[in-house]
Coordinates of C-alpha atoms in Angstrom, one line a residue:
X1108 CA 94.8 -20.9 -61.8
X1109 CA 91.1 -20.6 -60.6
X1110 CA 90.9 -24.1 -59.7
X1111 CA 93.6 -24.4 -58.0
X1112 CA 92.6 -21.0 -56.1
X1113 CA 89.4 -23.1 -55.0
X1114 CA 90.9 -25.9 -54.3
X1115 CA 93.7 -24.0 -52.0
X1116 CA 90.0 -22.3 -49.9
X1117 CA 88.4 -25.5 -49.3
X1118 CA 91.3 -27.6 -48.4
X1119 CA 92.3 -25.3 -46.0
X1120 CA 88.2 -24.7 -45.1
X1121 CA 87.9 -28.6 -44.8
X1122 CA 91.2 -29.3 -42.7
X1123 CA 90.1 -26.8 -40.0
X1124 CA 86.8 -28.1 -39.7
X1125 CA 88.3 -31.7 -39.5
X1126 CA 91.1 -30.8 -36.8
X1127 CA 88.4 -29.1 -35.0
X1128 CA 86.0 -32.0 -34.9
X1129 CA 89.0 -34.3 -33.4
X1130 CA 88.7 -31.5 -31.3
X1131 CA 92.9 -31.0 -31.8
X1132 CA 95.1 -28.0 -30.4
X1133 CA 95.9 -25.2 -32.7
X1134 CA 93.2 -26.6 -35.7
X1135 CA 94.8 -23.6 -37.5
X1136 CA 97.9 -25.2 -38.2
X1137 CA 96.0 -27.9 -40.2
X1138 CA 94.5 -25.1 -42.5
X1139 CA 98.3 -23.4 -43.2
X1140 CA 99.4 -27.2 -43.8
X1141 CA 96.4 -27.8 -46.2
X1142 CA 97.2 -24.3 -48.1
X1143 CA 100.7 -25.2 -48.9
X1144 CA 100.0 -28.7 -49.5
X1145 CA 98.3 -27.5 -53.0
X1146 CA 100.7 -28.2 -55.5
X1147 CA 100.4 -27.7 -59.4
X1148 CA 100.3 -31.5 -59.8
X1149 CA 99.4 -35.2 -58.4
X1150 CA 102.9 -35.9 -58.3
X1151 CA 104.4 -33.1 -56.6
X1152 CA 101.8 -33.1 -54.2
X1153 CA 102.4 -36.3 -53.2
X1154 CA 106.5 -35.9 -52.8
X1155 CA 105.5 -33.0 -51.2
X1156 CA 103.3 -34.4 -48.9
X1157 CA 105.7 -37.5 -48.0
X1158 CA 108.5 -34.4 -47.6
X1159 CA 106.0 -32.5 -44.9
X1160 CA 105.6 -35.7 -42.9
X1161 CA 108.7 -37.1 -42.6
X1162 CA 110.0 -33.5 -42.1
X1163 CA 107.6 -33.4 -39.4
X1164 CA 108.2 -36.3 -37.2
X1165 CA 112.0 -35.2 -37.8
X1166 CA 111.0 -31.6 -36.2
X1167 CA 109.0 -33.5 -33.4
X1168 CA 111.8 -35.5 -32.6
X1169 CA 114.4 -33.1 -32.2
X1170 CA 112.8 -30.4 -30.7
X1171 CA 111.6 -32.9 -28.0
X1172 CA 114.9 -34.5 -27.2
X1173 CA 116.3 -30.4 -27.3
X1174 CA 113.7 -29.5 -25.1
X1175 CA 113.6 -32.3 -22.8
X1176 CA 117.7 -31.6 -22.6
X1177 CA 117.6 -27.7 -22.2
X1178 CA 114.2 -27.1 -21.0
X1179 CA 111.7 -24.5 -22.5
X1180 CA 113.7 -21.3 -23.0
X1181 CA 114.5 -19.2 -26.4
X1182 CA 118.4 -20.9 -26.1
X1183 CA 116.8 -24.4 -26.7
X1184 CA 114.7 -23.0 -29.5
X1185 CA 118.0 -21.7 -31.6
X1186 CA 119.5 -25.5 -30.3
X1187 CA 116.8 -26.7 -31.9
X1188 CA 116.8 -24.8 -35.6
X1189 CA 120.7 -25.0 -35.3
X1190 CA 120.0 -28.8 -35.4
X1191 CA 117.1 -29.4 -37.3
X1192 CA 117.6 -27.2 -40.5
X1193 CA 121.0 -28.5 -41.8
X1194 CA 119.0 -31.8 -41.1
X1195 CA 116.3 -31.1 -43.0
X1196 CA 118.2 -30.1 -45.8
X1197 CA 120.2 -33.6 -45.9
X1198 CA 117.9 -35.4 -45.8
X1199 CA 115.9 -33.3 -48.8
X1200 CA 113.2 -32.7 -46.9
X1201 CA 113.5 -28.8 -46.6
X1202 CA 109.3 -27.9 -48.1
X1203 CA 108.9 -28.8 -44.7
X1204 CA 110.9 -26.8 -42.2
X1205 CA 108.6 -24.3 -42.2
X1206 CA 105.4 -25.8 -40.9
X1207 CA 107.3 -28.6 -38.9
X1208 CA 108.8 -25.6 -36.8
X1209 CA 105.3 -24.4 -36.4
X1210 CA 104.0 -27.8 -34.8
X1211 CA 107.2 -27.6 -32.8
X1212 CA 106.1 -24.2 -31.5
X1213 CA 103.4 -25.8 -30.3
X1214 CA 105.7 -27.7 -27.6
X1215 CA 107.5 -24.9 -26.8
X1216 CA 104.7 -23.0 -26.1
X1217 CA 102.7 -25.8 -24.0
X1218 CA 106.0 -26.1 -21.8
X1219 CA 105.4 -30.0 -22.2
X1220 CA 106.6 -33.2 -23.7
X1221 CA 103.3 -35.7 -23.9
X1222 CA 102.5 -38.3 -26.0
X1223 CA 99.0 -37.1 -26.7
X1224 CA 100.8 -33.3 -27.6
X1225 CA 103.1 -35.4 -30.3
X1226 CA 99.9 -37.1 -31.5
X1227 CA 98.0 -33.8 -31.8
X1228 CA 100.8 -32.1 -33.6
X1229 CA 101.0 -35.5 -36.3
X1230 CA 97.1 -35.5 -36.6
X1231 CA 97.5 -31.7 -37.6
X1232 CA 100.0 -32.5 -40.7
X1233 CA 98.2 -35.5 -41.7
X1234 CA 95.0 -34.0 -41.8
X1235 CA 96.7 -31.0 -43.6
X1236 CA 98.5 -33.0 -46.4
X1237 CA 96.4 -35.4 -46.5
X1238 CA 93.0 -33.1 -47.5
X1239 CA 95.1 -31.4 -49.8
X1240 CA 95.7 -34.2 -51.7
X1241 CA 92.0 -35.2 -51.8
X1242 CA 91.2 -31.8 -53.1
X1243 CA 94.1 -31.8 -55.5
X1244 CA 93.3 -35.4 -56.6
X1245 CA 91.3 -34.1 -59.3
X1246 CA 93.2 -32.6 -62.3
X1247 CA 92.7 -31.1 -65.8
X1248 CA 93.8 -33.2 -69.0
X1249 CA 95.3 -31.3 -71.4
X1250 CA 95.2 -33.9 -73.9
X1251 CA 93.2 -31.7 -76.1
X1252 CA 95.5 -28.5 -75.6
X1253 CA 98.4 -31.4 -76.9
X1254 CA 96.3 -32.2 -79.8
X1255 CA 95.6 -28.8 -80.9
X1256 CA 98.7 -27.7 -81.1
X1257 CA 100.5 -30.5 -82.6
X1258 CA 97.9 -29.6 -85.7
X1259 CA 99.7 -26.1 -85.4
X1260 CA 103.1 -27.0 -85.3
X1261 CA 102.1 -29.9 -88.7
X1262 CA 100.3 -26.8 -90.4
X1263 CA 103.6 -24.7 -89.6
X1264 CA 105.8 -26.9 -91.1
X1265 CA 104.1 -27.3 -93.7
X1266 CA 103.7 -23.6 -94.5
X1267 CA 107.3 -23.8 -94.2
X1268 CA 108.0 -26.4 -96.6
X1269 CA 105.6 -25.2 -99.2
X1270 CA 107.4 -21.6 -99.2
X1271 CA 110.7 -23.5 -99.8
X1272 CA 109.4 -25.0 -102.4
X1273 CA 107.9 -21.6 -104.1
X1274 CA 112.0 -20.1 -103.4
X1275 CA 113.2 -23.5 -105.2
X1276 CA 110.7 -22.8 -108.4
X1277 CA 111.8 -19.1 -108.7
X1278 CA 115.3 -19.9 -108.3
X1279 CA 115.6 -17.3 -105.2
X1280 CA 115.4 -18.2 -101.6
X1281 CA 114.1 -15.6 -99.2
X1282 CA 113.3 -16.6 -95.6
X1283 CA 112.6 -14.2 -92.9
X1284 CA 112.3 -17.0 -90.2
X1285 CA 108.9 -15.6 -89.0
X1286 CA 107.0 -18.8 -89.3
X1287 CA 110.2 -21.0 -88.0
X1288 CA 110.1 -18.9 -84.6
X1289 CA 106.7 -19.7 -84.1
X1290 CA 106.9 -23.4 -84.5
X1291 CA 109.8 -23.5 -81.4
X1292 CA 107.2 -21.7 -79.5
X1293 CA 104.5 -23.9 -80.3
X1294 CA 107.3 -26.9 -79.5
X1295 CA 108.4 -25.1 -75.6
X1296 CA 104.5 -24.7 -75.2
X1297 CA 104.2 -28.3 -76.2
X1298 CA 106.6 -29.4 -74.0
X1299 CA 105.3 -27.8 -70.8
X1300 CA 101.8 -29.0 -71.6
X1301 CA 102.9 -33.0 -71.9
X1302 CA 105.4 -32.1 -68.6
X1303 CA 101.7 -31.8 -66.4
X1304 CA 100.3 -34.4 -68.9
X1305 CA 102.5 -36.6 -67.4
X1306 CA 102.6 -35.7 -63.9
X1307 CA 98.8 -36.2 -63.4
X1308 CA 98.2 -38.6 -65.6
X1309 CA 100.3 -41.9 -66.3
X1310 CA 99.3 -43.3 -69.5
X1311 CA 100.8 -44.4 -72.8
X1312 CA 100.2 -41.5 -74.3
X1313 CA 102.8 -39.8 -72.8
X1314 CA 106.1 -41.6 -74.1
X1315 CA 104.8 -40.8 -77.5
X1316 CA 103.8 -37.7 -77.0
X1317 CA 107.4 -36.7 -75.8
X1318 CA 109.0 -38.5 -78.6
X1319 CA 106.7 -36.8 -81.3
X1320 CA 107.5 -33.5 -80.0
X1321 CA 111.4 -34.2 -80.1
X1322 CA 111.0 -35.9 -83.3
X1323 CA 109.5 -32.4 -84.5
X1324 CA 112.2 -30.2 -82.2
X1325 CA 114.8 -32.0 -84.2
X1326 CA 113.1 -31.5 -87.8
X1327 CA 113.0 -27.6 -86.8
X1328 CA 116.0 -27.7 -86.3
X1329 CA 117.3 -28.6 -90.1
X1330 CA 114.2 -26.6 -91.4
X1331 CA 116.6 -23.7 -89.9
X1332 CA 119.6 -24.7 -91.5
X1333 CA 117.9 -25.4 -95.2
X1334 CA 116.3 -22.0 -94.8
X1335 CA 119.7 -20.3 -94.6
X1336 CA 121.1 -22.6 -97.1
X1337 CA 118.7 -21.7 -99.3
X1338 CA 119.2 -17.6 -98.9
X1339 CA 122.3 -18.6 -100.3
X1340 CA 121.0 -20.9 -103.0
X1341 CA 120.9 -19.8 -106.7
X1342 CA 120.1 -22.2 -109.6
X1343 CA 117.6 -22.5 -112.2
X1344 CA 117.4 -25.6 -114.1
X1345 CA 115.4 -29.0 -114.5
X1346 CA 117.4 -29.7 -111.2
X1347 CA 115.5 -26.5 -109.0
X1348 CA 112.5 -27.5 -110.4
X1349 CA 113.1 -31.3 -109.3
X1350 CA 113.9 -30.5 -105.9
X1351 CA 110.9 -28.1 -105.4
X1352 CA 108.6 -30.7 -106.1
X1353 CA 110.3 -32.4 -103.8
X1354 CA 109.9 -30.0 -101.2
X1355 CA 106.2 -29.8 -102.1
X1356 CA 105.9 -33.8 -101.3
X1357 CA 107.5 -33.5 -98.0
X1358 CA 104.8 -30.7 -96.8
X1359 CA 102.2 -33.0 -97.9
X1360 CA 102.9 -35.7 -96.0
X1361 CA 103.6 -34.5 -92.8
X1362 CA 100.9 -35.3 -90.9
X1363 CA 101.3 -37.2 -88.0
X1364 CA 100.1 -40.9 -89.2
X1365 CA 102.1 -40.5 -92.3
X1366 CA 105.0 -42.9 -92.4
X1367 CA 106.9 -41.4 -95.6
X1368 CA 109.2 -43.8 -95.9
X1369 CA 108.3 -43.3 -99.8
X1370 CA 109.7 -40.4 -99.4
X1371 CA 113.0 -41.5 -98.4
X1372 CA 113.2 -43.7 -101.9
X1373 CA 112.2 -41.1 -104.2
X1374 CA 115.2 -38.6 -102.6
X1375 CA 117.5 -41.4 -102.7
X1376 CA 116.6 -41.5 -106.1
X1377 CA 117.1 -38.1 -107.4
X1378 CA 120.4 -38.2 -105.3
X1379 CA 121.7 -41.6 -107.8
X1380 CA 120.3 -39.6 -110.7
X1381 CA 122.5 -36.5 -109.6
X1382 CA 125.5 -38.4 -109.0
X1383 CA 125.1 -39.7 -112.4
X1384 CA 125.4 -36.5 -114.1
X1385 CA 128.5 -35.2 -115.9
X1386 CA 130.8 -34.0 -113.4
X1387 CA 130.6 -30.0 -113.1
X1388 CA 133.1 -28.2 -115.5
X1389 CA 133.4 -24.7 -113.3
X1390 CA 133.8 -24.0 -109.8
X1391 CA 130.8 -22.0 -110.0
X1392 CA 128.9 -25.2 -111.0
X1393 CA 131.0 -27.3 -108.3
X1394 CA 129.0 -24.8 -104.9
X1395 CA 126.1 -24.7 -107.0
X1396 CA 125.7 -29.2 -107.0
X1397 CA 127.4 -29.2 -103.5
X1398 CA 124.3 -26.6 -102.7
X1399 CA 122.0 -28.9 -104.3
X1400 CA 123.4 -32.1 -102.5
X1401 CA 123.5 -30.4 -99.2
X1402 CA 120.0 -29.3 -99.5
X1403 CA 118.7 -32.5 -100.5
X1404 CA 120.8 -34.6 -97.5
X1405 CA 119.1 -32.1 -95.0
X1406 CA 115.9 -32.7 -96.8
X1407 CA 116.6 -36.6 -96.6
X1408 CA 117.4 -36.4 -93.2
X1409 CA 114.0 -34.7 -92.0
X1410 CA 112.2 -37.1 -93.3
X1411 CA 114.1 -39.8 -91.9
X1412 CA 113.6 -38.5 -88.5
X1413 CA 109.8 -38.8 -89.2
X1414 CA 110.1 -42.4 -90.7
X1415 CA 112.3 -43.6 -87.7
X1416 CA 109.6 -41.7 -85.5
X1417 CA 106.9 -43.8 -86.5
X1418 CA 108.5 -47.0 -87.0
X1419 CA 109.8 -46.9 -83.1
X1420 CA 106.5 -45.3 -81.7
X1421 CA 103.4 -44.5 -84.4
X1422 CA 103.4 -48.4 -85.4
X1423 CA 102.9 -49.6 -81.6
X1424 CA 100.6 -46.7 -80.5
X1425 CA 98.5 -46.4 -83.6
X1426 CA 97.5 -49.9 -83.2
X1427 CA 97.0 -49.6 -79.8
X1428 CA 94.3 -46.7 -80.4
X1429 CA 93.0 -48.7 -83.5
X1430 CA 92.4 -51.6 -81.0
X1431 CA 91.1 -49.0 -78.2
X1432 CA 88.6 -47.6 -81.1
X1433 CA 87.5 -51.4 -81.7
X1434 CA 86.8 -52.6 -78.0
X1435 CA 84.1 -49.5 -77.5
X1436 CA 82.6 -49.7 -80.6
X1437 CA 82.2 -53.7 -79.7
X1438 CA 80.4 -52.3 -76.4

């Protein structure tokens, strides 16, 4: 927020100095141009910038072809707004209606339709948008702020997966959600950090970022659903203490460069060796394997997610930064 503050005082600082060297009318305007000009991104600076200037020339040219009609009086100036703002809004170029009708002020004012006034008025939005875009060229990377919280959302999980585990030894699942509620936070904040990632700076990085992030959205999503499975869940037995282990491997392999596609054969495993046991004789024993199945498809299914993650992305970028890694040590 303090950098962009700056940047909003000397953009407008530097466009009035500039209008006033070309020596233009109304050098002001450039400055109130400049000011809104300052967007939180590259990217919507510059569609806002390409808005202001074609919404500019639009307001030129209608409000000279309604004044040159009607003449100079307050009736041609509500002609004027009754024709240029549903325009405007057509054409999607409504950020700028409101300093377009200042530059067109400026004719109304001078009582005069010259080619040197429509000049003046286009140098002043040019100058404007265009400083404000020099100024705003320069952006943060939140790379790190990306980094460091995909550690917290890994070490989340995995504080999730391990407490799982502990309710699977005991035979007694008890989950407040606490820890859960703070990885979607992490996951929104995560979110709007790659959002201005990616609107100010265009890399590779980006796709994967967004696909690791969804990737983990989606696991949080059946850690939710286990969790109140397993407040439901009770069993003792060689089979709990199976599946806890289980749960114990998954948290340790979550990291992010971990394929765990091991993972996936040792739970297709235990779920052969379940389905060869003796069928259940009670229908107490029946919900207590269907419990054990369900959790253990769930489980199978978050880890798939992460294997199909890295098989479709990690491969392709991790080599990529391998390769990266290799070129600067080279120079």
């Amino acid at each position: 927020m303090k950098l962009k503050i700056m940047k909003v005082i000397v953009s407008a600082f530097t466009a009035l100095m500039i209008a006033q060297a070309f020596n233009l009318s109304t050098p002001s305007a450039a400055a109130i141009i400049a000011i809104l000009s300052v967007m939180d991104t590259k990217k919507i600076s510059l569609a806002a910038t390409s808005q202001r200037l074609a919404a500019a020339l639009l307001a030129l040219l209608v409000g000279g072809i309604v004044f040159w009609a009607f003449g100079f009086d307050a009736m041609s100036f509500g002609i004027y707004l009754l024709c240029y703002i549903p325009m405007a809004y057509l054409l999607k170029v409504e950020i700028g209606v409101a300093p377009s009708t200042v530059l067109v002020i400026h004719l109304w004012t001078q009582q005069q339709l010259t080619f040197s006034l429509f000049v003046n008025e286009m140098l002043l939005v040019t100058i404007g948008a265009g400083v404000a875009i020099l100024f705003n060229w320069y952006m943060p990377s939140y790379r790190e702020h990306i980094i460091e919280i995909r550690e917290e959302i890994e070490l989340k999980m995995r504080e999730v997966l391990l407490k799982m585990s502990g309710f699977l030894s005991v035979g007694n699942g008890k989950n407040d959600g606490e820890v859960l509620q703070i990885v979607k936070e992490k996951l929104k904040a995560a979110r709007e950090y790659v959002r201005l990632e990616s609107e100010n700076h265009l890399t590779s990085e980006i796709t994967y970022d967004e696909q690791y992030f969804e990737m983990r959205r989606d696991q949080t999503k059946l850690l939710e659903i286990m969790a109140v499975n397993l407040n439901e869940f009770r069993w003792d037995g060689e089979e709990m203490a199976i599946l806890s282990e289980m749960f114990k491997q998954t948290a340790e392999q979550l990291a992010e460069q971990n394929t765990a596609s091991q993972l996936i054969d040792e739970i297709e495993a235990m779920l052969e060796h379940f389905r060869e046991r003796p069928l259940p004789q009670t229908r107490r024993e029946f919900e207590k394997r269907a419990q054990l199945y369900q959790l253990l498809r769930d489980l199978k299914r978050f880890v798939q997610l992460k294997v199909d993650f890295y098989q479709t992305y990690g491969v392709h970028y991790f080599k990529r930064k391998e390769k990266s890694r290799n070129s600067s040590k080279s120079n």
